[in-house]
Short mmCIF file of C-alpha atoms in Angstrom, two decimals:
data_model
loop_
_atom_site.label_atom_id
_atom_site.label_comp_id
_atom_site.label_asym_id
_atom_site.label_seq_id
_atom_site.Cartn_x
_atom_site.Cartn_y
_atom_site.Cartn_z
CA MET A 3 129.63 -19.26 62.48
CA ARG A 4 132.74 -17.24 61.67
CA ARG A 5 132.40 -18.30 58.03
CA VAL A 6 128.88 -16.83 57.91
CA PHE A 7 129.95 -13.58 59.58
CA GLU A 8 132.81 -13.10 57.13
CA PHE A 9 130.41 -13.71 54.25
CA LEU A 10 127.89 -11.15 55.52
CA ALA A 11 130.34 -8.47 56.66
CA GLY A 12 131.19 -6.20 53.72
CA ASN A 13 129.07 -8.31 51.35
CA PHE A 14 127.66 -5.32 49.42
CA LYS A 15 131.00 -3.55 48.93
CA ARG A 16 132.73 -6.82 48.02
CA ALA A 17 130.10 -7.67 45.40
CA HIS A 18 130.45 -4.19 43.86
CA ARG A 19 134.26 -4.49 43.82
CA ASP A 20 134.16 -7.93 42.21
CA MET A 21 131.88 -6.62 39.47
CA LEU A 22 134.26 -3.83 38.40
CA PRO A 23 136.73 -5.87 36.25
CA ALA A 24 133.92 -7.28 34.08
CA LYS A 25 132.43 -3.80 33.74
CA LEU A 26 135.83 -2.41 32.73
CA SER A 27 136.35 -5.18 30.16
CA ALA A 28 132.93 -4.48 28.62
CA LYS A 29 133.69 -0.76 28.31
CA LYS A 30 137.07 -1.45 26.69
CA THR A 31 135.42 -3.81 24.20
CA GLN A 32 132.78 -1.19 23.42
CA LEU A 33 135.45 1.48 22.86
CA ALA A 34 137.50 -0.81 20.59
CA GLU A 35 134.42 -1.60 18.47
CA MET A 36 133.54 2.10 18.19
CA GLN A 37 137.08 2.99 17.16
CA LYS A 38 137.02 0.22 14.56
CA ASN A 39 133.68 1.48 13.21
CA SER A 40 135.04 5.04 13.27
CA GLN A 41 138.00 4.05 11.11
CA GLN A 42 135.67 2.39 8.62
CA SER A 43 133.45 5.50 8.63
CA ASN A 44 136.45 7.76 8.02
CA THR A 45 137.37 5.67 4.96
CA SER A 46 133.81 6.06 3.70
CA ILE A 47 133.90 9.82 4.35
CA MET A 48 137.06 10.19 2.28
CA VAL A 49 135.22 8.62 -0.63
CA ASP A 50 131.76 10.14 -0.21
CA GLY A 51 132.59 13.53 1.25
CA TYR A 52 133.11 15.12 4.69
CA ASP A 53 130.48 14.73 7.41
CA ALA A 54 131.72 16.92 10.28
CA ALA A 55 128.74 16.26 12.57
CA ARG A 56 129.18 12.49 12.37
CA VAL A 57 132.92 12.68 13.05
CA ASP A 58 132.42 15.06 15.98
CA GLY A 59 129.72 12.80 17.50
CA THR A 60 131.96 9.74 17.27
CA GLN A 61 134.86 11.60 18.87
CA GLN A 62 132.67 12.77 21.75
CA THR A 63 131.47 9.21 22.39
CA ASP A 64 135.07 7.95 22.31
CA ARG A 65 136.12 10.61 24.82
CA SER A 66 133.18 9.77 27.07
CA LEU A 67 134.02 6.05 27.05
CA SER A 68 137.70 6.78 27.66
CA LEU A 69 136.78 8.85 30.73
CA GLU A 70 134.54 6.04 32.03
CA ILE A 71 137.35 3.52 31.53
CA ALA A 72 139.83 5.75 33.34
CA ALA A 73 137.38 6.20 36.25
CA LEU A 74 136.82 2.43 36.50
CA GLU A 75 140.57 1.74 36.47
CA THR A 76 141.04 4.28 39.27
CA GLU A 77 138.21 2.72 41.30
CA ILE A 78 139.70 -0.77 40.90
CA ASN A 79 143.14 0.47 41.91
CA ASP A 80 141.73 2.31 44.93
CA ALA A 81 139.79 -0.78 45.98
CA LYS A 82 142.99 -2.85 45.92
CA GLN A 83 144.98 -0.33 47.92
CA LEU A 84 142.24 0.64 50.37
CA GLU A 85 142.86 -0.71 53.85
CA GLU A 86 139.89 -2.64 55.12
CA GLY A 87 138.17 -1.11 58.12
CA PRO A 88 136.56 -3.08 60.94
CA SER A 89 134.40 -5.99 59.74
CA VAL A 90 130.75 -5.16 60.32
CA ILE A 91 127.41 -6.16 58.82
CA THR A 92 125.38 -3.24 57.48
CA ILE A 93 121.83 -3.09 56.15
CA LYS A 94 123.21 -3.05 52.60
CA ASP A 95 125.31 -6.14 53.33
CA LEU A 96 122.32 -8.01 54.76
CA ASP A 97 120.05 -6.97 51.89
CA HIS A 98 122.52 -8.06 49.21
CA ALA A 99 123.28 -11.38 50.94
CA LEU A 100 119.58 -12.21 51.34
CA ARG A 101 118.92 -11.44 47.68
CA THR A 102 121.74 -13.86 46.84
CA LEU A 103 119.85 -16.45 48.90
CA GLY A 104 116.61 -15.71 47.03
CA ARG A 105 114.86 -13.62 49.69
CA GLN A 106 113.83 -9.98 49.39
CA CYS A 107 113.06 -7.98 52.52
CA THR A 108 111.73 -4.47 53.04
CA LYS A 109 113.97 -1.79 54.49
CA LYS A 110 111.92 -1.95 57.69
CA GLN A 111 112.49 -5.72 58.00
CA LEU A 112 116.23 -5.31 57.43
CA GLU A 113 116.45 -2.50 59.98
CA TYR A 114 114.65 -4.66 62.54
CA MET A 115 117.04 -7.59 62.03
CA ILE A 116 119.99 -5.27 62.58
CA TRP A 117 118.33 -3.56 65.55
CA GLU A 118 117.58 -6.77 67.47
CA VAL A 119 121.31 -7.61 67.54
CA ASP A 120 122.83 -4.10 67.63
CA GLU A 121 123.89 -3.70 71.26
CA ASN A 122 125.65 -0.34 70.85
CA LEU A 123 122.97 1.07 68.49
CA ASP A 124 125.43 2.17 65.79
CA GLY A 125 123.31 0.62 62.99
CA GLU A 126 125.82 -2.17 62.32
CA ILE A 127 126.67 -5.62 63.67
CA ASP A 128 130.22 -6.38 64.71
CA TRP A 129 131.74 -9.77 65.52
CA ASN A 130 131.09 -9.53 69.26
CA GLU A 131 127.44 -8.63 68.75
CA PHE A 132 127.13 -11.45 66.23
CA LYS A 133 128.60 -13.99 68.66
CA MET A 134 126.37 -12.74 71.48
CA MET A 135 123.26 -13.07 69.28
CA TYR A 136 124.17 -16.64 68.38
CA HIS A 137 124.98 -17.69 71.94
CA ARG A 138 121.77 -16.19 73.34
CA ASN A 139 119.65 -18.08 70.84
CA VAL A 140 121.29 -21.49 71.17
CA THR A 141 121.02 -21.28 74.97
CA ASP A 142 117.54 -19.70 75.08
CA GLU A 143 115.11 -21.63 77.29
CA THR A 144 112.27 -19.10 77.20
CA GLY A 145 111.49 -18.73 73.50
CA LEU A 146 111.68 -14.96 74.01
CA GLU A 147 115.06 -14.21 72.43
CA PRO A 148 114.83 -12.25 69.13
CA PHE A 149 115.55 -14.76 66.38
CA GLU A 150 115.00 -13.16 62.95
CA LEU A 151 118.68 -12.86 62.06
CA PHE A 152 119.64 -15.99 64.00
CA ASN A 153 117.37 -18.17 61.83
CA ILE A 154 119.01 -16.84 58.67
CA VAL A 155 122.48 -17.42 60.11
CA GLN A 156 121.53 -20.98 61.08
CA PHE A 157 120.38 -21.70 57.53
CA MET A 158 123.68 -20.38 56.18
CA THR A 159 125.69 -22.61 58.51
CA TYR A 160 124.02 -25.63 56.85
CA LEU A 161 125.14 -24.52 53.36
CA PRO A 162 128.20 -26.53 52.28
CA SER A 163 129.77 -23.47 50.68
CA LEU A 164 129.20 -19.71 50.55
CA LYS A 165 131.22 -19.29 47.37
CA ILE A 166 128.86 -17.50 44.98
CA ASP A 167 129.50 -18.89 41.51
CA LYS A 168 127.55 -20.58 38.72
CA ASP A 169 127.26 -23.77 40.78
CA PHE A 170 125.95 -22.04 43.91
CA LYS A 171 122.51 -23.16 45.09
CA ALA A 172 120.72 -21.34 47.89
CA GLN A 173 119.38 -24.60 49.32
CA ILE A 174 120.31 -26.83 52.22
CA THR A 175 120.25 -30.57 51.71
CA GLU A 176 119.45 -33.39 54.11
CA ASP A 177 123.01 -34.72 53.99
CA ASP A 178 124.73 -31.38 54.62
CA THR A 179 122.31 -30.43 57.39
CA MET A 180 122.66 -33.81 59.10
CA SER A 181 126.46 -33.62 58.92
CA THR A 182 126.41 -30.17 60.54
CA LEU A 183 124.01 -31.28 63.27
CA PHE A 184 126.03 -34.40 64.05
CA ALA A 185 129.15 -32.25 64.34
CA ARG A 186 127.31 -30.21 67.00
CA TYR A 187 125.37 -32.86 68.89
CA GLY A 188 126.71 -36.25 67.83
CA HIS A 189 129.38 -36.44 70.53
CA ASP A 190 126.73 -38.01 72.78
CA GLN A 191 125.98 -41.28 71.01
CA THR A 192 122.62 -41.69 72.76
CA TYR A 193 121.18 -38.21 73.18
CA GLY A 194 123.01 -36.77 70.18
CA ARG A 195 121.57 -39.14 67.59
CA VAL A 196 118.01 -38.84 68.93
CA HIS A 197 118.28 -35.04 69.05
CA VAL A 198 119.60 -34.85 65.49
CA GLU A 199 116.83 -37.11 64.18
CA ARG A 200 114.19 -34.96 65.88
CA LEU A 201 115.67 -31.78 64.43
CA MET A 202 115.84 -33.28 60.95
CA THR A 203 112.19 -34.33 61.15
CA LYS A 204 111.22 -30.87 62.37
CA LEU A 205 113.22 -29.07 59.68
CA PHE A 206 112.45 -31.19 56.63
CA GLY A 207 109.10 -32.80 57.53
CA ASP A 208 107.52 -34.18 54.36
CA LYS A 209 110.54 -32.88 52.43
CA LEU A 210 112.59 -35.79 53.78
CA LYS A 211 113.59 -38.30 51.14
CA ALA A 212 112.09 -41.00 53.38
CA GLU A 213 108.76 -39.22 52.89
CA LYS A 214 109.39 -39.11 49.12
CA GLY A 215 110.43 -35.47 49.39
CA GLU A 216 113.21 -33.67 47.52
CA GLY A 217 115.53 -33.60 50.52
CA VAL A 218 116.28 -29.89 50.06
CA LEU A 219 114.99 -26.65 51.60
CA SER A 220 115.19 -23.08 50.33
CA LEU A 221 115.65 -20.22 52.79
CA ASP A 222 111.95 -19.32 52.62
CA GLU A 223 110.93 -22.93 53.29
CA TYR A 224 113.37 -23.16 56.18
CA LEU A 225 112.16 -19.91 57.78
CA LYS A 226 108.54 -21.08 57.68
CA VAL A 227 109.51 -24.04 59.85
CA VAL A 228 111.85 -22.38 62.34
CA GLY A 229 109.77 -19.20 62.58
CA VAL A 230 107.32 -21.09 64.79
CA ARG A 231 108.58 -20.92 68.36
CA ASN A 232 107.51 -22.91 71.40
CA TYR A 233 104.72 -20.73 72.80
CA ALA A 234 104.28 -23.11 75.75
CA ARG A 235 107.68 -21.96 77.00
CA LYS A 236 106.64 -18.34 76.51
CA ARG A 237 103.45 -18.84 78.50
CA SER A 238 105.43 -20.47 81.30
CA ALA A 239 107.63 -17.37 81.29
CA GLY A 240 104.56 -15.25 81.98
CA VAL A 241 103.86 -14.04 78.42
#
């Protein structure tokens, strides 16, 4: 659970920061190519005559790129030296993380997910609020606890890694999910195994390899399954 919180908290700012070095490198390459072309143009001008407008335009572009490079270098340096504030999950963090997982939500949907967990109504989710949300859902016996964000967090706990690289796949597999469930419930050799098997059947259904399925679920596929709550429990609670 902590791993998921640390991935979500500051996700947007972290992704922007990590993108800066590549952006800086591209600008430096562009400037070097322009300067090389400018030198070749100056040689041509010496032979063919003086073109003041062309030289002035090239110099302005060079200056503009140099300013952009300087600004990027400053931003990278500031990002390294900036002390990190309290770890919280913002709407931007949640939006960026969900897009990484292949799901796009409206601003209203994102605001609702934050709101249902945000105990102090500051528009952000801190670690204590995150823990409280998780505990309330795993111990809920009524089916009434808000679960939009919880379901997403549960999916993320089944992912073997949250390292976003070229090998990252926003899918949970049978094996990884079963390993996670056994770590939670398998301490009871009788109840634990039966409970895990029931959960696996509920989650994967005809996606199970035993049913000739692929044995993987995307976030959207997962949410379709867990988004259906036990309405019998709600009715017994007077709803």
